[in-house]
Amino acid sequence: MPLPPDRVDYLPMIDRPVIKWPNNARIAFWVAPNIEHYEYLPLLDGVRNPWPRSPLPDVQQYSLHEYGNRVGFWRVIEVLDRYGIRCSTTLNIGVLRHFPEIAEAMLKRDWTFVNHGFYNTRYVTTFSEDQEREFLHSCREMFKRLTGRELRGQSGPAASNTERSPDIVAEVGFTYQTDWKIDDHPLPIKVRSGRLVCIPYTSELNDAPLMRHHYEADYYAKICKAQFDQLYREGEENGRLMCIAFHPYVIGRPHRVKYLAEVLDYILSHDRVWQATTDEIADYYLAHYYEQAVAHAARINR
């Protein structure tokens, strides 16, 4: 039987279709800069205060995140350019209006954009179905108006979702989401209509939660390389998916940025690595493995 919340079937890695990535790559590797804006005076929804340290305004936390857009982004982008990384950014759409230089830099490099709401200080947790639908439509419309492009991927702002989110995400035109960090493969998500794929993001290889728990960037580099080594070995038999995630206000600090370069240099020094965007991974999976995975799940879970 499907596991709660009745969205995905249990498919143990030892019994599922084998994935072969383009050019027989062992790993599909995607790189996720989180480009966000935290408001100085965010609206409160009565459920969650985004500033846990003090009453509003929390100047300390606001300043921390603002550093990323003023300084850290530009330091990080030099490293990404050095390695020719095709990024898939989880983007607060408000960044495009507030920071036009950042918008220009990302568009110039043809990054893939994963919708991360308007701001990371506004959540969908308390939304009705109609409110959530309107919110997602608004994100898509504003993004298209500002960039001329379509959004295909969704990531809940500050990881906020409702129980209806997958249905509405698929309904309004997204083809994948990244919120469920539950696998080393893409996987089908059951929705009311259409098709939706999860391209799992990461919390473990994410600089912000690590630094909050007092691990430094040398440890971030160490575990990124260790995870890559394990997945690279496993990927010989069945292709694997790997994401690294970071924030310019964290990894973009002067004493940390060299460790991002260390990670990228290590991973990209290996052959049979497909450095892809989330759009590309979703397209490839939908074209070659989605139906196969659904049929296999039906057989073993009946």
PDB file of C-alpha atoms in Angstrom:
ATOM      1  CA  MET A   1       0.000   0.000   0.000  1.00  0.00           C
ATOM      2  CA  PRO A   2       1.169   3.577  -0.606  1.00  0.00           C
ATOM      3  CA  LEU A   3       2.830   5.188   2.360  1.00  0.00           C
ATOM      4  CA  PRO A   4       1.308   8.272   4.002  1.00  0.00           C
ATOM      5  CA  PRO A   5       0.525  10.834   2.724  1.00  0.00           C
ATOM      6  CA  ASP A   6      -0.565   8.508  -0.109  1.00  0.00           C
ATOM      7  CA  ARG A   7       1.628  10.339  -2.602  1.00  0.00           C
ATOM      8  CA  VAL A   8       4.503   7.916  -3.256  1.00  0.00           C
ATOM      9  CA  ASP A   9       4.881   4.152  -3.388  1.00  0.00           C
ATOM     10  CA  TYR A  10       7.563   2.425  -1.393  1.00  0.00           C
ATOM     11  CA  LEU A  11      10.220   1.214  -3.810  1.00  0.00           C
ATOM     12  CA  PRO A  12      13.354  -0.134  -2.114  1.00  0.00           C
ATOM     13  CA  MET A  13      16.516   0.723  -3.999  1.00  0.00           C
ATOM     14  CA  ILE A  14      17.306  -3.004  -4.302  1.00  0.00           C
ATOM     15  CA  ASP A  15      14.110  -3.598  -6.309  1.00  0.00           C
ATOM     16  CA  ARG A  16      13.404  -0.868  -8.818  1.00  0.00           C
ATOM     17  CA  PRO A  17      14.111  -0.120 -12.475  1.00  0.00           C
ATOM     18  CA  VAL A  18      17.729   0.694 -13.298  1.00  0.00           C
ATOM     19  CA  ILE A  19      18.371   4.269 -14.386  1.00  0.00           C
ATOM     20  CA  LYS A  20      20.967   4.982 -17.062  1.00  0.00           C
ATOM     21  CA  TRP A  21      21.816   8.663 -17.355  1.00  0.00           C
ATOM     22  CA  PRO A  22      22.987  10.283 -20.610  1.00  0.00           C
ATOM     23  CA  ASN A  23      26.442   9.150 -21.779  1.00  0.00           C
ATOM     24  CA  ASN A  24      26.247   6.337 -19.228  1.00  0.00           C
ATOM     25  CA  ALA A  25      26.931   8.759 -16.363  1.00  0.00           C
ATOM     26  CA  ARG A  26      26.906   7.285 -12.899  1.00  0.00           C
ATOM     27  CA  ILE A  27      25.556  10.447 -11.256  1.00  0.00           C
ATOM     28  CA  ALA A  28      23.207  13.235 -12.276  1.00  0.00           C
ATOM     29  CA  PHE A  29      24.664  16.137 -10.311  1.00  0.00           C
ATOM     30  CA  TRP A  30      22.697  19.336  -9.741  1.00  0.00           C
ATOM     31  CA  VAL A  31      23.885  22.475  -8.028  1.00  0.00           C
ATOM     32  CA  ALA A  32      21.393  24.583  -6.064  1.00  0.00           C
ATOM     33  CA  PRO A  33      22.306  28.128  -5.044  1.00  0.00           C
ATOM     34  CA  ASN A  34      19.464  29.420  -2.864  1.00  0.00           C
ATOM     35  CA  ILE A  35      18.916  33.027  -3.930  1.00  0.00           C
ATOM     36  CA  GLU A  36      16.557  34.503  -1.359  1.00  0.00           C
ATOM     37  CA  HIS A  37      15.294  37.683   0.232  1.00  0.00           C
ATOM     38  CA  TYR A  38      14.321  37.982   3.870  1.00  0.00           C
ATOM     39  CA  GLU A  39      12.089  40.944   4.639  1.00  0.00           C
ATOM     40  CA  TYR A  40      12.987  43.479   7.301  1.00  0.00           C
ATOM     41  CA  LEU A  41       9.394  43.477   8.565  1.00  0.00           C
ATOM     42  CA  PRO A  42       7.773  40.252   7.326  1.00  0.00           C
ATOM     43  CA  LEU A  43       4.077  39.626   7.617  1.00  0.00           C
ATOM     44  CA  LEU A  44       3.199  37.143  10.355  1.00  0.00           C
ATOM     45  CA  ASP A  45       0.700  34.387   9.631  1.00  0.00           C
ATOM     46  CA  GLY A  46      -0.105  33.626  13.272  1.00  0.00           C
ATOM     47  CA  VAL A  47       1.538  30.200  13.035  1.00  0.00           C
ATOM     48  CA  ARG A  48       5.207  30.717  12.483  1.00  0.00           C
ATOM     49  CA  ASN A  49       7.507  33.588  13.318  1.00  0.00           C
ATOM     50  CA  PRO A  50      10.350  33.623  10.802  1.00  0.00           C
ATOM     51  CA  TRP A  51      12.590  35.523  13.179  1.00  0.00           C
ATOM     52  CA  PRO A  52      13.063  33.322  16.249  1.00  0.00           C
ATOM     53  CA  ARG A  53      15.786  35.379  17.928  1.00  0.00           C
ATOM     54  CA  SER A  54      13.861  38.516  18.849  1.00  0.00           C
ATOM     55  CA  PRO A  55      10.701  40.510  18.102  1.00  0.00           C
ATOM     56  CA  LEU A  56      10.588  42.285  14.773  1.00  0.00           C
ATOM     57  CA  PRO A  57      12.662  43.764  13.319  1.00  0.00           C
ATOM     58  CA  ASP A  58      15.471  41.296  13.901  1.00  0.00           C
ATOM     59  CA  VAL A  59      18.306  43.392  12.569  1.00  0.00           C
ATOM     60  CA  GLN A  60      20.891  40.696  13.166  1.00  0.00           C
ATOM     61  CA  GLN A  61      19.175  38.044  11.043  1.00  0.00           C
ATOM     62  CA  TYR A  62      18.084  40.499   8.369  1.00  0.00           C
ATOM     63  CA  SER A  63      21.678  41.709   8.032  1.00  0.00           C
ATOM     64  CA  LEU A  64      22.988  38.151   7.865  1.00  0.00           C
ATOM     65  CA  HIS A  65      20.859  37.307   4.852  1.00  0.00           C
ATOM     66  CA  GLU A  66      21.295  40.678   3.190  1.00  0.00           C
ATOM     67  CA  TYR A  67      25.043  40.102   3.110  1.00  0.00           C
ATOM     68  CA  GLY A  68      24.446  37.294   0.630  1.00  0.00           C
ATOM     69  CA  ASN A  69      22.798  39.559  -1.929  1.00  0.00           C
ATOM     70  CA  ARG A  70      25.198  42.469  -1.476  1.00  0.00           C
ATOM     71  CA  VAL A  71      28.489  40.570  -1.347  1.00  0.00           C
ATOM     72  CA  GLY A  72      28.297  36.787  -1.097  1.00  0.00           C
ATOM     73  CA  PHE A  73      26.481  36.218  -4.390  1.00  0.00           C
ATOM     74  CA  TRP A  74      29.245  37.888  -6.368  1.00  0.00           C
ATOM     75  CA  ARG A  75      31.949  35.883  -4.654  1.00  0.00           C
ATOM     76  CA  VAL A  76      30.080  32.596  -5.220  1.00  0.00           C
ATOM     77  CA  ILE A  77      29.367  33.311  -8.874  1.00  0.00           C
ATOM     78  CA  GLU A  78      33.085  33.641  -9.591  1.00  0.00           C
ATOM     79  CA  VAL A  79      33.561  30.054  -8.384  1.00  0.00           C
ATOM     80  CA  LEU A  80      30.562  28.765 -10.337  1.00  0.00           C
ATOM     81  CA  ASP A  81      31.826  30.454 -13.504  1.00  0.00           C
ATOM     82  CA  ARG A  82      35.274  28.940 -13.037  1.00  0.00           C
ATOM     83  CA  TYR A  83      33.773  25.466 -13.272  1.00  0.00           C
ATOM     84  CA  GLY A  84      31.099  26.267 -15.853  1.00  0.00           C
ATOM     85  CA  ILE A  85      28.311  25.157 -13.526  1.00  0.00           C
ATOM     86  CA  ARG A  86      24.764  25.155 -14.913  1.00  0.00           C
ATOM     87  CA  CYS A  87      22.858  26.064 -11.772  1.00  0.00           C
ATOM     88  CA  SER A  88      19.307  25.289 -10.705  1.00  0.00           C
ATOM     89  CA  THR A  89      18.541  28.041  -8.230  1.00  0.00           C
ATOM     90  CA  THR A  90      15.729  27.905  -5.731  1.00  0.00           C
ATOM     91  CA  LEU A  91      14.679  31.509  -6.226  1.00  0.00           C
ATOM     92  CA  ASN A  92      12.557  33.922  -4.247  1.00  0.00           C
ATOM     93  CA  ILE A  93      10.837  35.729  -7.128  1.00  0.00           C
ATOM     94  CA  GLY A  94      11.074  39.035  -5.245  1.00  0.00           C
ATOM     95  CA  VAL A  95      14.839  38.972  -5.812  1.00  0.00           C
ATOM     96  CA  LEU A  96      14.229  39.775  -9.490  1.00  0.00           C
ATOM     97  CA  ARG A  97      12.645  43.090  -8.519  1.00  0.00           C
ATOM     98  CA  HIS A  98      14.775  44.047  -5.531  1.00  0.00           C
ATOM     99  CA  PHE A  99      18.181  43.104  -6.945  1.00  0.00           C
ATOM    100  CA  PRO A 100      18.235  43.707 -10.717  1.00  0.00           C
ATOM    101  CA  GLU A 101      21.985  43.096 -10.994  1.00  0.00           C
ATOM    102  CA  ILE A 102      21.535  39.610  -9.529  1.00  0.00           C
ATOM    103  CA  ALA A 103      18.635  38.961 -11.901  1.00  0.00           C
ATOM    104  CA  GLU A 104      20.749  40.030 -14.867  1.00  0.00           C
ATOM    105  CA  ALA A 105      23.668  37.834 -13.799  1.00  0.00           C
ATOM    106  CA  MET A 106      21.501  34.719 -13.415  1.00  0.00           C
ATOM    107  CA  LEU A 107      19.657  35.247 -16.702  1.00  0.00           C
ATOM    108  CA  LYS A 108      22.902  35.943 -18.566  1.00  0.00           C
ATOM    109  CA  ARG A 109      24.171  32.535 -17.419  1.00  0.00           C
ATOM    110  CA  ASP A 110      20.909  30.834 -18.407  1.00  0.00           C
ATOM    111  CA  TRP A 111      20.342  29.327 -14.971  1.00  0.00           C
ATOM    112  CA  THR A 112      17.342  27.112 -14.360  1.00  0.00           C
ATOM    113  CA  PHE A 113      14.926  28.643 -11.847  1.00  0.00           C
ATOM    114  CA  VAL A 114      12.945  26.686  -9.260  1.00  0.00           C
ATOM    115  CA  ASN A 115      10.121  28.726  -7.755  1.00  0.00           C
ATOM    116  CA  HIS A 116      10.700  29.386  -4.047  1.00  0.00           C
ATOM    117  CA  GLY A 117       7.830  31.809  -3.484  1.00  0.00           C
ATOM    118  CA  PHE A 118       8.117  35.578  -3.356  1.00  0.00           C
ATOM    119  CA  TYR A 119      10.097  35.788  -0.112  1.00  0.00           C
ATOM    120  CA  ASN A 120      11.511  33.275   2.321  1.00  0.00           C
ATOM    121  CA  THR A 121       9.601  35.005   5.100  1.00  0.00           C
ATOM    122  CA  ARG A 122       6.140  34.190   3.695  1.00  0.00           C
ATOM    123  CA  TYR A 123       4.673  30.718   3.937  1.00  0.00           C
ATOM    124  CA  VAL A 124       1.789  28.800   2.411  1.00  0.00           C
ATOM    125  CA  THR A 125       1.074  26.693   5.499  1.00  0.00           C
ATOM    126  CA  THR A 126      -2.182  28.428   6.390  1.00  0.00           C
ATOM    127  CA  PHE A 127      -3.438  28.945   2.827  1.00  0.00           C
ATOM    128  CA  SER A 128      -6.769  27.624   1.610  1.00  0.00           C
ATOM    129  CA  GLU A 129      -6.766  25.701  -1.657  1.00  0.00           C
ATOM    130  CA  ASP A 130      -7.857  28.794  -3.577  1.00  0.00           C
ATOM    131  CA  GLN A 131      -5.210  30.945  -1.905  1.00  0.00           C
ATOM    132  CA  GLU A 132      -2.475  28.452  -2.688  1.00  0.00           C
ATOM    133  CA  ARG A 133      -3.598  28.169  -6.305  1.00  0.00           C
ATOM    134  CA  GLU A 134      -3.622  31.942  -6.682  1.00  0.00           C
ATOM    135  CA  PHE A 135      -0.217  32.202  -5.017  1.00  0.00           C
ATOM    136  CA  LEU A 136       1.354  29.746  -7.472  1.00  0.00           C
ATOM    137  CA  HIS A 137      -0.311  31.412 -10.454  1.00  0.00           C
ATOM    138  CA  SER A 138       1.021  34.764  -9.256  1.00  0.00           C
ATOM    139  CA  CYS A 139       4.559  33.403  -8.924  1.00  0.00           C
ATOM    140  CA  ARG A 140       4.444  32.003 -12.450  1.00  0.00           C
ATOM    141  CA  GLU A 141       2.965  35.149 -13.944  1.00  0.00           C
ATOM    142  CA  MET A 142       5.432  37.497 -12.244  1.00  0.00           C
ATOM    143  CA  PHE A 143       8.385  35.339 -13.233  1.00  0.00           C
ATOM    144  CA  LYS A 144       7.275  35.249 -16.860  1.00  0.00           C
ATOM    145  CA  ARG A 145       6.655  38.999 -16.904  1.00  0.00           C
ATOM    146  CA  LEU A 146      10.117  39.738 -15.493  1.00  0.00           C
ATOM    147  CA  THR A 147      12.111  37.156 -17.463  1.00  0.00           C
ATOM    148  CA  GLY A 148      10.054  36.044 -20.465  1.00  0.00           C
ATOM    149  CA  ARG A 149      10.529  32.455 -19.311  1.00  0.00           C
ATOM    150  CA  GLU A 150       8.323  29.737 -17.794  1.00  0.00           C
ATOM    151  CA  LEU A 151       8.806  28.182 -14.369  1.00  0.00           C
ATOM    152  CA  ARG A 152       8.797  24.384 -14.355  1.00  0.00           C
ATOM    153  CA  GLY A 153      10.036  23.495 -10.869  1.00  0.00           C
ATOM    154  CA  GLN A 154       8.582  24.272  -7.448  1.00  0.00           C
ATOM    155  CA  SER A 155      10.096  24.456  -3.957  1.00  0.00           C
ATOM    156  CA  GLY A 156       7.876  25.624  -1.116  1.00  0.00           C
ATOM    157  CA  PRO A 157       9.002  28.972   0.363  1.00  0.00           C
ATOM    158  CA  ALA A 158      11.061  28.133   3.447  1.00  0.00           C
ATOM    159  CA  ALA A 159       9.981  24.507   2.730  1.00  0.00           C
ATOM    160  CA  SER A 160       6.349  25.321   3.578  1.00  0.00           C
ATOM    161  CA  ASN A 161       3.611  23.202   2.017  1.00  0.00           C
ATOM    162  CA  THR A 162       0.019  22.136   2.563  1.00  0.00           C
ATOM    163  CA  GLU A 163      -1.385  18.626   2.151  1.00  0.00           C
ATOM    164  CA  ARG A 164      -2.789  19.778  -1.222  1.00  0.00           C
ATOM    165  CA  SER A 165       0.453  21.262  -2.560  1.00  0.00           C
ATOM    166  CA  PRO A 166       1.395  18.465  -5.005  1.00  0.00           C
ATOM    167  CA  ASP A 167      -2.069  18.522  -6.609  1.00  0.00           C
ATOM    168  CA  ILE A 168      -2.068  22.282  -7.054  1.00  0.00           C
ATOM    169  CA  VAL A 169       1.561  22.434  -8.163  1.00  0.00           C
ATOM    170  CA  ALA A 170       0.779  19.986 -10.986  1.00  0.00           C
ATOM    171  CA  GLU A 171      -2.528  21.670 -11.826  1.00  0.00           C
ATOM    172  CA  VAL A 172      -1.039  25.120 -12.415  1.00  0.00           C
ATOM    173  CA  GLY A 173       1.666  23.857 -14.755  1.00  0.00           C
ATOM    174  CA  PHE A 174       4.752  22.738 -12.827  1.00  0.00           C
ATOM    175  CA  THR A 175       6.298  19.428 -13.901  1.00  0.00           C
ATOM    176  CA  TYR A 176       8.421  18.768 -10.811  1.00  0.00           C
ATOM    177  CA  GLN A 177       9.005  19.760  -7.215  1.00  0.00           C
ATOM    178  CA  THR A 178      12.106  19.464  -5.044  1.00  0.00           C
ATOM    179  CA  ASP A 179      10.722  19.525  -1.496  1.00  0.00           C
ATOM    180  CA  TRP A 180      10.713  15.829  -0.622  1.00  0.00           C
ATOM    181  CA  LYS A 181      14.258  14.811   0.317  1.00  0.00           C
ATOM    182  CA  ILE A 182      13.468  11.107   0.406  1.00  0.00           C
ATOM    183  CA  ASP A 183      15.509   9.342  -2.275  1.00  0.00           C
ATOM    184  CA  ASP A 184      18.625   9.127  -4.414  1.00  0.00           C
ATOM    185  CA  HIS A 185      16.491   8.913  -7.571  1.00  0.00           C
ATOM    186  CA  PRO A 186      13.778  11.103  -9.029  1.00  0.00           C
ATOM    187  CA  LEU A 187      10.379   9.607  -8.263  1.00  0.00           C
ATOM    188  CA  PRO A 188       6.750   9.930  -9.383  1.00  0.00           C
ATOM    189  CA  ILE A 189       4.318  11.767  -7.100  1.00  0.00           C
ATOM    190  CA  LYS A 190       0.637  10.901  -7.178  1.00  0.00           C
ATOM    191  CA  VAL A 191      -1.539  13.906  -8.015  1.00  0.00           C
ATOM    192  CA  ARG A 192      -5.193  14.441  -8.889  1.00  0.00           C
ATOM    193  CA  SER A 193      -4.421  15.146 -12.528  1.00  0.00           C
ATOM    194  CA  GLY A 194      -1.374  15.111 -14.773  1.00  0.00           C
ATOM    195  CA  ARG A 195       2.132  14.001 -13.847  1.00  0.00           C
ATOM    196  CA  LEU A 196       4.501  15.344 -11.204  1.00  0.00           C
ATOM    197  CA  VAL A 197       8.056  14.259 -10.416  1.00  0.00           C
ATOM    198  CA  CYS A 198      10.122  14.861  -7.303  1.00  0.00           C
ATOM    199  CA  ILE A 199      13.753  15.823  -7.947  1.00  0.00           C
ATOM    200  CA  PRO A 200      15.002  15.515  -4.355  1.00  0.00           C
ATOM    201  CA  TYR A 201      16.807  18.516  -2.868  1.00  0.00           C
ATOM    202  CA  THR A 202      19.118  18.112   0.130  1.00  0.00           C
ATOM    203  CA  SER A 203      19.271  19.185   3.749  1.00  0.00           C
ATOM    204  CA  GLU A 204      22.392  17.195   4.616  1.00  0.00           C
ATOM    205  CA  LEU A 205      24.585  18.817   1.957  1.00  0.00           C
ATOM    206  CA  ASN A 206      23.230  22.266   2.700  1.00  0.00           C
ATOM    207  CA  ASP A 207      25.468  24.916   4.178  1.00  0.00           C
ATOM    208  CA  ALA A 208      22.836  26.830   6.169  1.00  0.00           C
ATOM    209  CA  PRO A 209      21.624  24.083   8.555  1.00  0.00           C
ATOM    210  CA  LEU A 210      25.179  22.818   8.986  1.00  0.00           C
ATOM    211  CA  MET A 211      26.501  26.232   9.990  1.00  0.00           C
ATOM    212  CA  ARG A 212      23.564  26.759  12.349  1.00  0.00           C
ATOM    213  CA  HIS A 213      24.733  23.629  14.165  1.00  0.00           C
ATOM    214  CA  HIS A 214      28.294  24.929  14.353  1.00  0.00           C
ATOM    215  CA  TYR A 215      29.882  22.836  11.619  1.00  0.00           C
ATOM    216  CA  GLU A 216      32.232  24.833   9.447  1.00  0.00           C
ATOM    217  CA  ALA A 217      32.810  24.845   5.700  1.00  0.00           C
ATOM    218  CA  ASP A 218      35.686  22.348   5.816  1.00  0.00           C
ATOM    219  CA  TYR A 219      33.196  19.813   7.188  1.00  0.00           C
ATOM    220  CA  TYR A 220      30.705  20.744   4.458  1.00  0.00           C
ATOM    221  CA  ALA A 221      33.364  19.961   1.852  1.00  0.00           C
ATOM    222  CA  LYS A 222      34.263  16.705   3.599  1.00  0.00           C
ATOM    223  CA  ILE A 223      30.715  15.315   3.633  1.00  0.00           C
ATOM    224  CA  CYS A 224      29.965  16.471   0.069  1.00  0.00           C
ATOM    225  CA  LYS A 225      32.961  14.493  -1.154  1.00  0.00           C
ATOM    226  CA  ALA A 226      32.086  11.487   0.994  1.00  0.00           C
ATOM    227  CA  GLN A 227      28.538  11.396  -0.329  1.00  0.00           C
ATOM    228  CA  PHE A 228      29.757  11.711  -3.886  1.00  0.00           C
ATOM    229  CA  ASP A 229      32.187   8.810  -3.407  1.00  0.00           C
ATOM    230  CA  GLN A 230      29.436   6.508  -2.136  1.00  0.00           C
ATOM    231  CA  LEU A 231      26.932   7.462  -4.846  1.00  0.00           C
ATOM    232  CA  TYR A 232      29.592   7.211  -7.542  1.00  0.00           C
ATOM    233  CA  ARG A 233      30.309   3.604  -6.527  1.00  0.00           C
ATOM    234  CA  GLU A 234      26.613   2.734  -6.419  1.00  0.00           C
ATOM    235  CA  GLY A 235      25.957   4.519  -9.691  1.00  0.00           C
ATOM    236  CA  GLU A 236      27.951   1.935 -11.602  1.00  0.00           C
ATOM    237  CA  GLU A 237      24.973  -0.444 -11.240  1.00  0.00           C
ATOM    238  CA  ASN A 238      22.077   2.000 -11.081  1.00  0.00           C
ATOM    239  CA  GLY A 239      22.470   5.726 -11.750  1.00  0.00           C
ATOM    240  CA  ARG A 240      22.204   8.049  -8.777  1.00  0.00           C
ATOM    241  CA  LEU A 241      21.096  11.636  -8.189  1.00  0.00           C
ATOM    242  CA  MET A 242      23.096  14.116  -6.108  1.00  0.00           C
ATOM    243  CA  CYS A 243      22.382  17.706  -5.103  1.00  0.00           C
ATOM    244  CA  ILE A 244      24.534  20.202  -3.240  1.00  0.00           C
ATOM    245  CA  ALA A 245      22.834  23.306  -1.862  1.00  0.00           C
ATOM    246  CA  PHE A 246      24.259  26.541  -0.511  1.00  0.00           C
ATOM    247  CA  HIS A 247      23.409  30.140   0.298  1.00  0.00           C
ATOM    248  CA  PRO A 248      25.515  33.157  -0.666  1.00  0.00           C
ATOM    249  CA  TYR A 249      25.151  34.573   2.848  1.00  0.00           C
ATOM    250  CA  VAL A 250      26.825  31.418   4.210  1.00  0.00           C
ATOM    251  CA  ILE A 251      29.270  29.904   1.713  1.00  0.00           C
ATOM    252  CA  GLY A 252      29.940  33.330   0.196  1.00  0.00           C
ATOM    253  CA  ARG A 253      31.838  34.503   3.279  1.00  0.00           C
ATOM    254  CA  PRO A 254      35.529  35.172   2.664  1.00  0.00           C
ATOM    255  CA  HIS A 255      36.719  32.287   4.857  1.00  0.00           C
ATOM    256  CA  ARG A 256      34.329  29.732   3.329  1.00  0.00           C
ATOM    257  CA  VAL A 257      34.103  30.225  -0.422  1.00  0.00           C
ATOM    258  CA  LYS A 258      37.241  28.206  -1.173  1.00  0.00           C
ATOM    259  CA  TYR A 259      35.462  25.102   0.116  1.00  0.00           C
ATOM    260  CA  LEU A 260      32.775  25.404  -2.541  1.00  0.00           C
ATOM    261  CA  ALA A 261      35.554  25.391  -5.130  1.00  0.00           C
ATOM    262  CA  GLU A 262      37.087  22.355  -3.420  1.00  0.00           C
ATOM    263  CA  VAL A 263      33.823  20.409  -3.706  1.00  0.00           C
ATOM    264  CA  LEU A 264      33.232  21.298  -7.351  1.00  0.00           C
ATOM    265  CA  ASP A 265      36.829  20.600  -8.300  1.00  0.00           C
ATOM    266  CA  TYR A 266      36.650  17.144  -6.705  1.00  0.00           C
ATOM    267  CA  ILE A 267      33.339  16.071  -8.200  1.00  0.00           C
ATOM    268  CA  LEU A 268      34.013  17.390 -11.686  1.00  0.00           C
ATOM    269  CA  SER A 269      37.436  15.754 -11.793  1.00  0.00           C
ATOM    270  CA  HIS A 270      35.599  12.426 -12.223  1.00  0.00           C
ATOM    271  CA  ASP A 271      34.287  11.198 -15.530  1.00  0.00           C
ATOM    272  CA  ARG A 272      30.748   9.848 -15.941  1.00  0.00           C
ATOM    273  CA  VAL A 273      29.196  12.766 -14.049  1.00  0.00           C
ATOM    274  CA  TRP A 274      26.234  14.453 -15.730  1.00  0.00           C
ATOM    275  CA  GLN A 275      26.234  18.015 -14.395  1.00  0.00           C
ATOM    276  CA  ALA A 276      22.628  18.815 -15.222  1.00  0.00           C
ATOM    277  CA  THR A 277      19.847  21.221 -14.351  1.00  0.00           C
ATOM    278  CA  THR A 278      16.656  20.156 -12.637  1.00  0.00           C
ATOM    279  CA  ASP A 279      14.719  20.921 -15.823  1.00  0.00           C
ATOM    280  CA  GLU A 280      16.963  18.529 -17.741  1.00  0.00           C
ATOM    281  CA  ILE A 281      16.763  15.807 -15.098  1.00  0.00           C
ATOM    282  CA  ALA A 282      12.966  16.060 -14.935  1.00  0.00           C
ATOM    283  CA  ASP A 283      12.636  15.931 -18.730  1.00  0.00           C
ATOM    284  CA  TYR A 284      14.915  12.908 -18.991  1.00  0.00           C
ATOM    285  CA  TYR A 285      13.142  11.046 -16.211  1.00  0.00           C
ATOM    286  CA  LEU A 286       9.683  11.774 -17.589  1.00  0.00           C
ATOM    287  CA  ALA A 287      10.725  10.631 -21.058  1.00  0.00           C
ATOM    288  CA  HIS A 288      12.527   7.436 -20.037  1.00  0.00           C
ATOM    289  CA  TYR A 289      11.595   6.238 -16.540  1.00  0.00           C
ATOM    290  CA  TYR A 290       8.393   7.769 -15.162  1.00  0.00           C
ATOM    291  CA  GLU A 291       5.979   5.241 -16.690  1.00  0.00           C
ATOM    292  CA  GLN A 292       8.353   2.381 -15.942  1.00  0.00           C
ATOM    293  CA  ALA A 293       8.533   3.369 -12.267  1.00  0.00           C
ATOM    294  CA  VAL A 294       4.736   3.724 -11.995  1.00  0.00           C
ATOM    295  CA  ALA A 295       4.167   0.307 -13.561  1.00  0.00           C
ATOM    296  CA  HIS A 296       6.794  -1.346 -11.362  1.00  0.00           C
ATOM    297  CA  ALA A 297       5.280   0.186  -8.224  1.00  0.00           C
ATOM    298  CA  ALA A 298       1.825  -1.080  -9.224  1.00  0.00           C
ATOM    299  CA  ARG A 299       3.174  -4.616  -9.569  1.00  0.00           C
ATOM    300  CA  ILE A 300       5.008  -4.853  -6.264  1.00  0.00           C
ATOM    301  CA  ASN A 301       2.506  -2.875  -4.149  1.00  0.00           C
ATOM    302  CA  ARG A 302      -0.738  -4.490  -5.259  1.00  0.00           C
TER     303      ARG A 302
END
